[in-house]
Amino acid sequence: MLRRPLLILACLLATAVPLPVAAEGVDVGNPSMLRNLVPAEQLERASAQQYRDLLREAAAKKALAPDGHPQLERIRRIGTRLVQHAARFNPRAGKWQWEINLIGSKQINAFCMPGGKIAVYTGLVDGLKLTDDEIAVVVGHEIAHALREHARARMVKSGLTQLGAIVAGELLGGGRYTDVFQFGGDMLTLKFSRNDETDADLVGLELTARAGYDPRAGITLWQKMSAASKGEPFAWFSTHPSGPNRIKEIERQLPQVMPLYERAAAGR
């Protein structure tokens, strides 16, 4: 029999851990509890500010696609369908002010900041000649990083390493993480772990399938990515390492998401 303090702790942990997202689809477990040590609202405000700065800079260079631009409308149409299923993985996503923009650049890159701020670069879409399904996989992957709040958890892990146990203990006790972490400059260069990348791949595949896009495009997407990276490294791989087993893991998960895609496609 558990002693009373341990019993109380067990009960608290049981109530703090959410139930699995769904009985069907991919199994990625619960997000890291470490993310709770960084206030989501402040991180999202910092992301929104950096996003506005990025758009302002792109507009000044005449690189920001205007409303009505065919490729922008295409990406927004795909992104909107993906976002409709976002709350399955993060209930807070229903309150996010989602934005999707296209930036003219040779960079092969895309991202989704905390709070739902998405940017896609023309170098990715046009340079690799992506299909709608492949765009859905890319954007779904980036949305998944935001939904699973990888940035929040990664900042905690990095902070604990940099600050040391004594300072970290003081911060945890006083709740002053926001006084130490500099959110602004890190958002676009944040490197996720291999587990985070796998997590985002799988959640992104499910979002893709539920939105009615073919998740098998994940295979052709990474084949194109790998072929493009043979010349010289590009921005995407600086924060999204490819890894030799990435395509194999996607193939392994396809039986979990193909029924979702077939059902969604039949209803379109």
mmCIF file of C-alpha atoms in Angstrom:
data_model
loop_
_atom_site.group_PDB
_atom_site.id
_atom_site.type_symbol
_atom_site.label_atom_id
_atom_site.label_comp_id
_atom_site.label_asym_id
_atom_site.label_seq_id
_atom_site.Cartn_x
_atom_site.Cartn_y
_atom_site.Cartn_z
ATOM 1 C CA MET A 1 0.000 0.000 0.000
ATOM 2 C CA LEU A 2 1.276 3.475 -0.879
ATOM 3 C CA ARG A 3 2.115 5.820 1.954
ATOM 4 C CA ARG A 4 -0.177 8.828 2.140
ATOM 5 C CA PRO A 5 2.251 11.427 0.644
ATOM 6 C CA LEU A 6 3.048 9.119 -2.244
ATOM 7 C CA LEU A 7 -0.615 8.362 -2.739
ATOM 8 C CA ILE A 8 -1.413 12.075 -2.906
ATOM 9 C CA LEU A 9 1.421 12.633 -5.411
ATOM 10 C CA ALA A 10 0.216 9.741 -7.553
ATOM 11 C CA CYS A 11 -3.291 11.181 -7.605
ATOM 12 C CA LEU A 12 -2.017 14.630 -8.588
ATOM 13 C CA LEU A 13 0.047 13.213 -11.432
ATOM 14 C CA ALA A 14 -2.868 11.135 -12.625
ATOM 15 C CA THR A 15 -5.127 14.167 -12.804
ATOM 16 C CA ALA A 16 -2.429 16.343 -14.420
ATOM 17 C CA VAL A 17 -1.746 14.034 -17.359
ATOM 18 C CA PRO A 18 -4.317 14.377 -20.169
ATOM 19 C CA LEU A 19 -5.919 11.401 -21.820
ATOM 20 C CA PRO A 20 -4.670 10.237 -25.242
ATOM 21 C CA VAL A 21 -5.777 12.414 -28.146
ATOM 22 C CA ALA A 22 -7.757 9.752 -29.978
ATOM 23 C CA ALA A 23 -8.305 6.018 -30.218
ATOM 24 C CA GLU A 24 -7.267 6.025 -33.880
ATOM 25 C CA GLY A 25 -4.366 7.586 -35.730
ATOM 26 C CA VAL A 26 -0.772 7.923 -34.584
ATOM 27 C CA ASP A 27 0.359 7.287 -31.030
ATOM 28 C CA VAL A 28 2.715 10.014 -29.792
ATOM 29 C CA GLY A 29 1.788 10.073 -26.115
ATOM 30 C CA ASN A 30 1.493 13.273 -24.117
ATOM 31 C CA PRO A 31 3.600 16.404 -24.694
ATOM 32 C CA SER A 32 6.563 17.035 -22.410
ATOM 33 C CA MET A 33 5.535 18.273 -18.968
ATOM 34 C CA LEU A 34 8.595 20.541 -19.002
ATOM 35 C CA ARG A 35 6.759 22.904 -21.331
ATOM 36 C CA ASN A 36 4.603 24.020 -18.405
ATOM 37 C CA LEU A 37 7.601 25.812 -16.885
ATOM 38 C CA VAL A 38 7.519 28.454 -19.635
ATOM 39 C CA PRO A 39 4.328 30.569 -19.795
ATOM 40 C CA ALA A 40 2.603 29.806 -23.100
ATOM 41 C CA GLU A 41 0.977 33.221 -23.381
ATOM 42 C CA GLN A 42 4.225 35.145 -23.155
ATOM 43 C CA LEU A 43 5.976 32.857 -25.597
ATOM 44 C CA GLU A 44 3.113 33.267 -28.055
ATOM 45 C CA ARG A 45 3.183 37.064 -27.695
ATOM 46 C CA ALA A 46 6.929 37.059 -28.348
ATOM 47 C CA SER A 47 6.377 34.837 -31.391
ATOM 48 C CA ALA A 48 3.674 37.124 -32.738
ATOM 49 C CA GLN A 49 5.975 40.131 -32.407
ATOM 50 C CA GLN A 50 8.839 38.385 -34.183
ATOM 51 C CA TYR A 51 6.440 37.238 -36.886
ATOM 52 C CA ARG A 52 5.214 40.807 -37.448
ATOM 53 C CA ASP A 53 8.820 41.994 -37.655
ATOM 54 C CA LEU A 54 9.587 39.288 -40.214
ATOM 55 C CA LEU A 55 6.576 40.207 -42.364
ATOM 56 C CA ARG A 56 7.457 43.905 -42.151
ATOM 57 C CA GLU A 57 10.997 43.175 -43.304
ATOM 58 C CA ALA A 58 9.744 40.968 -46.141
ATOM 59 C CA ALA A 59 7.254 43.641 -47.230
ATOM 60 C CA ALA A 60 9.998 46.282 -47.263
ATOM 61 C CA LYS A 61 11.934 44.043 -49.664
ATOM 62 C CA LYS A 62 8.777 43.467 -51.732
ATOM 63 C CA ALA A 63 9.090 39.782 -50.894
ATOM 64 C CA LEU A 64 5.773 39.350 -49.064
ATOM 65 C CA ALA A 65 3.097 37.807 -51.272
ATOM 66 C CA PRO A 66 -0.039 40.010 -51.340
ATOM 67 C CA ASP A 67 -3.555 38.749 -50.750
ATOM 68 C CA GLY A 68 -4.840 37.163 -53.924
ATOM 69 C CA HIS A 69 -1.436 35.825 -54.987
ATOM 70 C CA PRO A 70 -2.164 32.356 -56.502
ATOM 71 C CA GLN A 71 0.514 30.497 -54.549
ATOM 72 C CA LEU A 72 -0.444 32.244 -51.305
ATOM 73 C CA GLU A 73 -4.098 31.364 -51.807
ATOM 74 C CA ARG A 74 -3.080 27.773 -52.519
ATOM 75 C CA ILE A 75 -1.047 27.519 -49.326
ATOM 76 C CA ARG A 76 -3.766 29.191 -47.248
ATOM 77 C CA ARG A 77 -6.377 26.793 -48.616
ATOM 78 C CA ILE A 78 -4.233 23.812 -47.622
ATOM 79 C CA GLY A 79 -3.293 25.299 -44.254
ATOM 80 C CA THR A 80 -6.889 26.122 -43.379
ATOM 81 C CA ARG A 81 -7.919 22.511 -43.857
ATOM 82 C CA LEU A 82 -5.048 21.320 -41.668
ATOM 83 C CA VAL A 83 -5.842 23.811 -38.891
ATOM 84 C CA GLN A 84 -9.413 22.509 -38.683
ATOM 85 C CA HIS A 85 -8.001 19.403 -36.980
ATOM 86 C CA ALA A 86 -5.423 21.140 -34.778
ATOM 87 C CA ALA A 87 -7.485 21.149 -31.588
ATOM 88 C CA ARG A 88 -7.314 17.349 -31.461
ATOM 89 C CA PHE A 89 -3.703 17.720 -30.378
ATOM 90 C CA ASN A 90 -3.914 20.985 -28.442
ATOM 91 C CA PRO A 91 -7.231 22.430 -27.246
ATOM 92 C CA ARG A 92 -5.657 25.878 -26.919
ATOM 93 C CA ALA A 93 -5.116 25.955 -30.683
ATOM 94 C CA GLY A 94 -8.773 26.823 -31.138
ATOM 95 C CA LYS A 95 -8.057 30.255 -29.652
ATOM 96 C CA TRP A 96 -4.886 30.966 -31.618
ATOM 97 C CA GLN A 97 -4.937 33.730 -34.227
ATOM 98 C CA TRP A 98 -3.659 31.606 -37.084
ATOM 99 C CA GLU A 99 -1.826 33.319 -39.937
ATOM 100 C CA ILE A 100 -0.303 31.900 -43.108
ATOM 101 C CA ASN A 101 1.990 33.957 -45.339
ATOM 102 C CA LEU A 102 4.244 33.337 -48.313
ATOM 103 C CA ILE A 103 7.693 34.933 -48.519
ATOM 104 C CA GLY A 104 9.611 35.244 -51.759
ATOM 105 C CA SER A 105 13.046 33.759 -51.178
ATOM 106 C CA LYS A 106 15.320 31.067 -52.541
ATOM 107 C CA GLN A 107 15.390 29.548 -49.060
ATOM 108 C CA ILE A 108 13.969 26.031 -48.857
ATOM 109 C CA ASN A 109 12.190 26.611 -45.591
ATOM 110 C CA ALA A 110 8.908 26.873 -43.685
ATOM 111 C CA PHE A 111 7.930 27.246 -40.039
ATOM 112 C CA CYS A 112 5.045 27.591 -37.611
ATOM 113 C CA MET A 113 5.763 29.674 -34.520
ATOM 114 C CA PRO A 114 4.026 29.098 -31.179
ATOM 115 C CA GLY A 115 0.534 30.500 -31.433
ATOM 116 C CA GLY A 116 -0.018 29.498 -35.061
ATOM 117 C CA LYS A 117 2.116 31.964 -37.052
ATOM 118 C CA ILE A 118 3.057 30.187 -40.295
ATOM 119 C CA ALA A 119 5.409 31.223 -43.089
ATOM 120 C CA VAL A 120 6.345 29.312 -46.215
ATOM 121 C CA TYR A 121 9.157 30.320 -48.568
ATOM 122 C CA THR A 122 8.814 30.197 -52.345
ATOM 123 C CA GLY A 123 12.129 28.349 -52.559
ATOM 124 C CA LEU A 124 10.421 25.401 -50.909
ATOM 125 C CA VAL A 125 7.197 25.361 -52.927
ATOM 126 C CA ASP A 126 8.510 26.442 -56.315
ATOM 127 C CA GLY A 127 12.083 25.230 -55.980
ATOM 128 C CA LEU A 128 11.042 21.667 -55.172
ATOM 129 C CA LYS A 129 7.849 21.810 -57.255
ATOM 130 C CA LEU A 130 5.754 20.533 -54.387
ATOM 131 C CA THR A 131 2.319 19.040 -54.931
ATOM 132 C CA ASP A 132 -0.627 20.014 -52.709
ATOM 133 C CA ASP A 133 -0.150 16.779 -50.764
ATOM 134 C CA GLU A 134 3.546 17.521 -50.192
ATOM 135 C CA ILE A 135 2.772 21.074 -49.079
ATOM 136 C CA ALA A 136 0.252 19.630 -46.632
ATOM 137 C CA VAL A 137 2.932 17.346 -45.175
ATOM 138 C CA VAL A 138 5.381 20.249 -44.762
ATOM 139 C CA VAL A 139 2.877 22.632 -43.209
ATOM 140 C CA GLY A 140 1.349 19.842 -41.123
ATOM 141 C CA HIS A 141 4.796 19.007 -39.746
ATOM 142 C CA GLU A 142 5.415 22.639 -38.786
ATOM 143 C CA ILE A 143 1.960 23.015 -37.237
ATOM 144 C CA ALA A 144 2.659 19.867 -35.229
ATOM 145 C CA HIS A 145 5.739 21.479 -33.642
ATOM 146 C CA ALA A 146 3.501 24.311 -32.424
ATOM 147 C CA LEU A 147 0.678 22.014 -31.276
ATOM 148 C CA ARG A 148 3.029 19.788 -29.312
ATOM 149 C CA GLU A 149 4.701 22.915 -27.905
ATOM 150 C CA HIS A 150 8.188 21.708 -28.643
ATOM 151 C CA ALA A 151 9.569 25.247 -28.428
ATOM 152 C CA ARG A 152 8.398 25.633 -24.824
ATOM 153 C CA ALA A 153 9.949 22.337 -23.754
ATOM 154 C CA ARG A 154 13.155 22.946 -25.711
ATOM 155 C CA MET A 155 13.674 26.329 -24.025
ATOM 156 C CA VAL A 156 13.319 24.747 -20.607
ATOM 157 C CA LYS A 157 15.827 22.012 -21.441
ATOM 158 C CA SER A 158 18.284 24.518 -22.871
ATOM 159 C CA GLY A 159 17.779 26.833 -19.931
ATOM 160 C CA LEU A 160 18.383 24.154 -17.352
ATOM 161 C CA THR A 161 21.619 23.252 -19.085
ATOM 162 C CA GLN A 162 22.826 26.839 -19.388
ATOM 163 C CA LEU A 163 21.748 28.184 -16.047
ATOM 164 C CA GLY A 164 22.825 25.318 -13.817
ATOM 165 C CA ALA A 165 20.990 23.631 -11.000
ATOM 166 C CA ILE A 166 21.241 26.453 -8.457
ATOM 167 C CA VAL A 167 19.941 29.235 -10.687
ATOM 168 C CA ALA A 168 17.357 26.943 -12.255
ATOM 169 C CA GLY A 169 16.092 26.029 -8.806
ATOM 170 C CA GLU A 170 15.706 29.698 -7.949
ATOM 171 C CA LEU A 171 13.819 30.342 -11.167
ATOM 172 C CA LEU A 172 11.530 27.371 -10.723
ATOM 173 C CA GLY A 173 10.783 28.442 -7.184
ATOM 174 C CA GLY A 174 10.132 32.057 -8.089
ATOM 175 C CA GLY A 175 8.477 31.490 -11.447
ATOM 176 C CA ARG A 176 10.773 33.955 -13.208
ATOM 177 C CA TYR A 177 11.661 32.083 -16.366
ATOM 178 C CA THR A 178 10.366 34.992 -18.424
ATOM 179 C CA ASP A 179 13.037 37.289 -16.960
ATOM 180 C CA VAL A 180 15.841 35.068 -18.241
ATOM 181 C CA PHE A 181 14.857 33.514 -21.547
ATOM 182 C CA GLN A 182 15.230 35.726 -24.583
ATOM 183 C CA PHE A 183 12.421 34.470 -26.790
ATOM 184 C CA GLY A 184 12.777 36.800 -29.749
ATOM 185 C CA GLY A 185 16.008 35.799 -31.417
ATOM 186 C CA ASP A 186 15.693 32.070 -30.841
ATOM 187 C CA MET A 187 12.360 31.311 -32.467
ATOM 188 C CA LEU A 188 13.505 30.771 -36.051
ATOM 189 C CA THR A 189 16.754 28.993 -35.221
ATOM 190 C CA LEU A 190 15.513 26.681 -32.483
ATOM 191 C CA LYS A 191 16.789 23.155 -33.076
ATOM 192 C CA PHE A 192 14.497 20.350 -32.060
ATOM 193 C CA SER A 193 15.585 16.927 -30.883
ATOM 194 C CA ARG A 194 15.287 13.767 -32.951
ATOM 195 C CA ASN A 195 12.294 12.768 -30.816
ATOM 196 C CA ASP A 196 10.649 16.145 -31.454
ATOM 197 C CA GLU A 197 11.160 15.708 -35.176
ATOM 198 C CA THR A 198 9.639 12.228 -35.165
ATOM 199 C CA ASP A 199 6.776 13.545 -33.051
ATOM 200 C CA ALA A 200 6.108 16.347 -35.550
ATOM 201 C CA ASP A 201 6.372 13.969 -38.502
ATOM 202 C CA LEU A 202 3.722 11.660 -37.075
ATOM 203 C CA VAL A 203 1.301 14.338 -35.891
ATOM 204 C CA GLY A 204 1.802 16.123 -39.202
ATOM 205 C CA LEU A 205 0.931 12.936 -41.099
ATOM 206 C CA GLU A 206 -2.298 12.596 -39.149
ATOM 207 C CA LEU A 207 -3.241 16.237 -39.754
ATOM 208 C CA THR A 208 -2.479 15.712 -43.445
ATOM 209 C CA ALA A 209 -4.649 12.594 -43.620
ATOM 210 C CA ARG A 210 -7.572 14.073 -41.695
ATOM 211 C CA ALA A 211 -7.514 17.122 -43.973
ATOM 212 C CA GLY A 212 -7.918 14.856 -47.006
ATOM 213 C CA TYR A 213 -4.351 15.035 -48.307
ATOM 214 C CA ASP A 214 -2.351 11.906 -49.089
ATOM 215 C CA PRO A 215 0.119 11.199 -46.248
ATOM 216 C CA ARG A 216 2.199 9.037 -48.599
ATOM 217 C CA ALA A 217 3.458 12.367 -49.928
ATOM 218 C CA GLY A 218 5.716 12.401 -46.872
ATOM 219 C CA ILE A 219 7.899 9.867 -48.681
ATOM 220 C CA THR A 220 8.224 11.841 -51.927
ATOM 221 C CA LEU A 221 8.705 15.072 -49.957
ATOM 222 C CA TRP A 222 11.742 13.764 -48.080
ATOM 223 C CA GLN A 223 13.117 12.231 -51.245
ATOM 224 C CA LYS A 224 12.979 15.687 -52.838
ATOM 225 C CA MET A 225 14.478 17.254 -49.719
ATOM 226 C CA SER A 226 17.367 14.799 -49.685
ATOM 227 C CA ALA A 227 18.052 15.295 -53.377
ATOM 228 C CA ALA A 228 18.040 19.087 -52.993
ATOM 229 C CA SER A 229 20.418 18.990 -50.027
ATOM 230 C CA LYS A 230 23.177 17.175 -51.899
ATOM 231 C CA GLY A 231 24.433 20.424 -53.401
ATOM 232 C CA GLU A 232 24.735 22.549 -50.259
ATOM 233 C CA PRO A 233 22.919 22.535 -46.902
ATOM 234 C CA PHE A 234 19.820 24.722 -46.699
ATOM 235 C CA ALA A 235 17.854 26.331 -43.886
ATOM 236 C CA TRP A 236 15.399 23.486 -43.447
ATOM 237 C CA PHE A 237 18.097 20.966 -42.536
ATOM 238 C CA SER A 238 19.723 23.351 -40.057
ATOM 239 C CA THR A 239 16.703 22.902 -37.788
ATOM 240 C CA HIS A 240 15.192 19.693 -39.243
ATOM 241 C CA PRO A 241 17.842 16.976 -39.529
ATOM 242 C CA SER A 242 16.879 14.389 -42.116
ATOM 243 C CA GLY A 243 18.224 11.189 -40.591
ATOM 244 C CA PRO A 244 18.480 7.919 -42.536
ATOM 245 C CA ASN A 245 15.420 6.395 -40.871
ATOM 246 C CA ARG A 246 12.954 9.234 -41.413
ATOM 247 C CA ILE A 247 11.264 7.816 -44.500
ATOM 248 C CA LYS A 248 11.202 4.339 -42.938
ATOM 249 C CA GLU A 249 9.365 5.684 -39.895
ATOM 250 C CA ILE A 250 6.847 7.452 -42.120
ATOM 251 C CA GLU A 251 6.275 4.222 -44.041
ATOM 252 C CA ARG A 252 5.822 2.366 -40.766
ATOM 253 C CA GLN A 253 3.103 4.787 -39.661
ATOM 254 C CA LEU A 254 1.142 4.879 -42.921
ATOM 255 C CA PRO A 255 -1.214 2.018 -41.912
ATOM 256 C CA GLN A 256 -2.318 4.182 -38.955
ATOM 257 C CA VAL A 257 -3.221 7.220 -41.062
ATOM 258 C CA MET A 258 -4.283 5.858 -44.461
ATOM 259 C CA PRO A 259 -7.800 4.933 -43.227
ATOM 260 C CA LEU A 260 -8.198 8.548 -42.020
ATOM 261 C CA TYR A 261 -7.140 9.839 -45.424
ATOM 262 C CA GLU A 262 -9.405 7.461 -47.324
ATOM 263 C CA ARG A 263 -12.362 8.469 -45.188
ATOM 264 C CA ALA A 264 -11.623 12.179 -45.608
ATOM 265 C CA ALA A 265 -11.032 11.848 -49.347
ATOM 266 C CA ALA A 266 -14.299 9.979 -49.783
ATOM 267 C CA GLY A 267 -16.161 12.810 -48.079
ATOM 268 C CA ARG A 268 -14.677 15.575 -50.229
#
